[in-house]
């Protein structure tokens, strides 16, 4: 397994739409494993392939508490076919938008179909935090970031700060 580098906003690669995978082969499984390792080491609770520069519809998630048994999800071609009208507000963050958190309204429960690690067709009906997290990751596959739900002004401020932080990082002289 290998750690992948995570792209931070603003970046055109985060705005591009990802394509479905033909199936879950060794290459897709390796991508899932590397993404999961990258997510755990960040640490984060979810990661989508475009965040590591791969425009395939693959996401990984684990919302288990820090010291609890890991509960990893590796999903390919996730597709939401039902969403509740009831919504929840969740405080969201994103490895591509480091150090910013904001409340986003999401469907409280959803039903989705996806291909699992073995390429099998699966169905899942998550609710609450897991449902919100899956919606956040699927958004990435469509080029949508959680800050896109905020006001234009708020988003601009965040992006400007991220650009500034990136410039400062680039100026740092390696020790
Ligand atoms: Ni994200």
XYZ file of C-alpha atoms and ligand atoms in Angstrom:
176
model
C 0.000 0.000 0.000
C 1.071 3.546 -0.527
C 0.187 6.990 0.706
C -1.217 9.243 -2.001
C -1.004 13.013 -2.062
C -4.300 14.818 -1.568
C -5.147 17.736 -3.858
C -6.315 20.885 -2.089
C -8.720 23.537 -3.379
C -8.732 25.550 -5.508
C -7.758 23.045 -8.214
C -9.489 22.270 -11.521
C -9.069 18.522 -10.861
C -11.491 18.824 -7.946
C -14.131 20.350 -10.238
C -14.029 17.605 -12.891
C -16.642 14.853 -13.131
C -15.422 11.295 -12.533
C -16.292 8.295 -14.703
C -17.709 4.948 -13.559
C -15.270 2.034 -13.338
C -15.900 -0.955 -15.625
C -15.641 -3.276 -12.669
C -13.611 -3.794 -9.532
C -10.317 -5.320 -10.655
C -6.911 -5.434 -8.956
C -6.166 -1.877 -9.989
C -9.382 -0.507 -8.482
C -8.824 -2.557 -5.315
C -5.297 -1.154 -4.990
C -6.701 2.346 -5.441
C -9.284 1.686 -2.698
C -6.609 0.336 -0.333
C -4.235 3.228 -0.961
C -7.036 5.758 -0.549
C -8.077 4.172 2.746
C -4.501 4.241 4.048
C -4.160 7.875 2.946
C -7.459 8.758 4.646
C -6.507 7.059 7.941
C -3.116 8.731 8.008
C -4.527 12.239 7.345
C -6.701 11.538 9.412
C -10.055 11.859 7.717
C -13.406 10.055 7.618
C -13.833 9.934 3.838
C -11.906 10.290 0.596
C -12.940 10.315 -3.068
C -10.671 9.280 -5.954
C -10.590 12.727 -7.651
C -9.000 14.094 -4.453
C -5.948 11.966 -5.268
C -6.085 12.885 -8.953
C -7.936 9.791 -10.208
C -11.210 10.547 -11.982
C -12.933 7.234 -11.266
C -16.132 6.871 -9.250
C -14.501 5.350 -6.177
C -14.884 6.479 -2.562
C -13.750 5.219 0.830
C -15.288 6.036 4.203
C -14.849 5.160 7.867
C -16.745 7.191 10.425
C -15.939 4.917 13.387
C -14.722 6.760 16.510
C -10.977 7.128 16.936
C -10.421 4.226 19.320
C -13.248 2.012 18.050
C -12.898 -0.944 15.677
C -12.448 0.388 12.116
C -15.499 0.121 9.855
C -14.145 0.814 6.390
C -16.394 1.168 3.339
C -14.890 0.860 -0.127
C -17.453 1.817 -2.762
C -17.221 1.871 -6.549
C -19.861 3.504 -8.752
C -22.027 4.576 -5.787
C -25.427 5.777 -6.921
C -28.106 7.246 -4.701
C -31.538 6.059 -5.865
C -33.570 7.439 -2.976
C -33.109 10.264 -0.486
C -35.369 11.255 2.409
C -37.033 14.639 2.440
C -35.972 14.937 6.030
C -32.620 16.658 6.322
C -29.882 16.942 8.915
C -27.246 19.571 9.549
C -23.764 18.141 9.878
C -20.525 19.941 10.513
C -18.353 18.977 7.562
C -14.716 19.250 6.770
C -12.688 17.967 3.823
C -9.096 16.894 3.295
C -9.123 19.073 0.153
C -10.240 22.115 2.158
C -7.882 21.807 5.137
C -8.786 23.404 8.437
C -12.254 24.650 7.446
C -15.517 23.317 8.797
C -19.077 24.353 8.058
C -22.574 23.054 8.574
C -24.168 21.555 5.474
C -27.753 20.343 5.092
C -28.008 16.764 3.761
C -30.731 14.157 3.362
C -31.115 12.365 6.699
C -31.285 8.944 5.053
C -30.490 7.634 1.593
C -30.492 4.390 -0.331
C -27.614 3.637 -2.650
C -26.296 0.937 -4.914
C -22.608 0.340 -5.461
C -19.987 -2.267 -6.269
C -18.075 -3.590 -3.267
C -14.405 -4.613 -2.952
C -15.224 -7.908 -4.675
C -17.117 -6.216 -7.476
C -20.479 -7.440 -6.148
C -23.636 -5.370 -6.524
C -24.664 -4.057 -3.117
C -27.341 -1.912 -1.578
C -27.008 0.230 1.531
C -29.499 2.370 3.455
C -27.400 4.599 5.680
C -28.732 7.410 7.815
C -27.343 10.253 9.885
C -23.627 10.882 9.818
C -22.815 7.970 7.505
C -25.471 9.113 5.003
C -24.127 12.686 5.130
C -20.559 11.504 4.660
C -21.500 9.363 1.641
C -23.326 12.336 0.075
C -20.216 14.493 0.632
C -17.970 11.908 -1.071
C -20.342 11.309 -3.998
C -20.413 15.083 -4.511
C -16.645 14.924 -5.080
C -17.266 12.522 -7.979
C -19.421 15.219 -9.562
C -16.918 18.008 -8.947
C -18.791 19.480 -5.980
C -17.113 20.533 -2.724
C -18.934 21.197 0.562
C -17.892 24.857 0.367
C -19.996 25.105 -2.812
C -23.048 25.043 -0.500
C -21.847 28.122 1.382
C -22.416 31.715 0.301
C -20.240 33.046 -2.526
C -18.619 35.458 -0.097
C -17.766 32.789 2.467
C -16.403 30.490 -0.238
C -14.218 33.268 -1.655
C -12.748 34.028 1.749
C -11.917 30.361 2.331
C -10.359 29.886 -1.121
C -8.308 33.059 -0.757
C -6.939 31.833 2.570
C -6.106 28.449 1.042
C -4.199 30.113 -1.813
C -2.296 32.232 0.709
C -1.452 29.178 2.834
C -0.243 27.340 -0.268
C 2.040 30.259 -1.237
C 3.512 30.376 2.262
C 4.092 26.626 2.115
C 5.903 26.977 -1.235
C 8.147 29.698 0.167
C 9.339 27.565 3.051
C 12.978 26.681 2.704
C 13.570 22.993 3.308
C 15.597 22.427 6.477
Ni -14.227 16.010 0.957
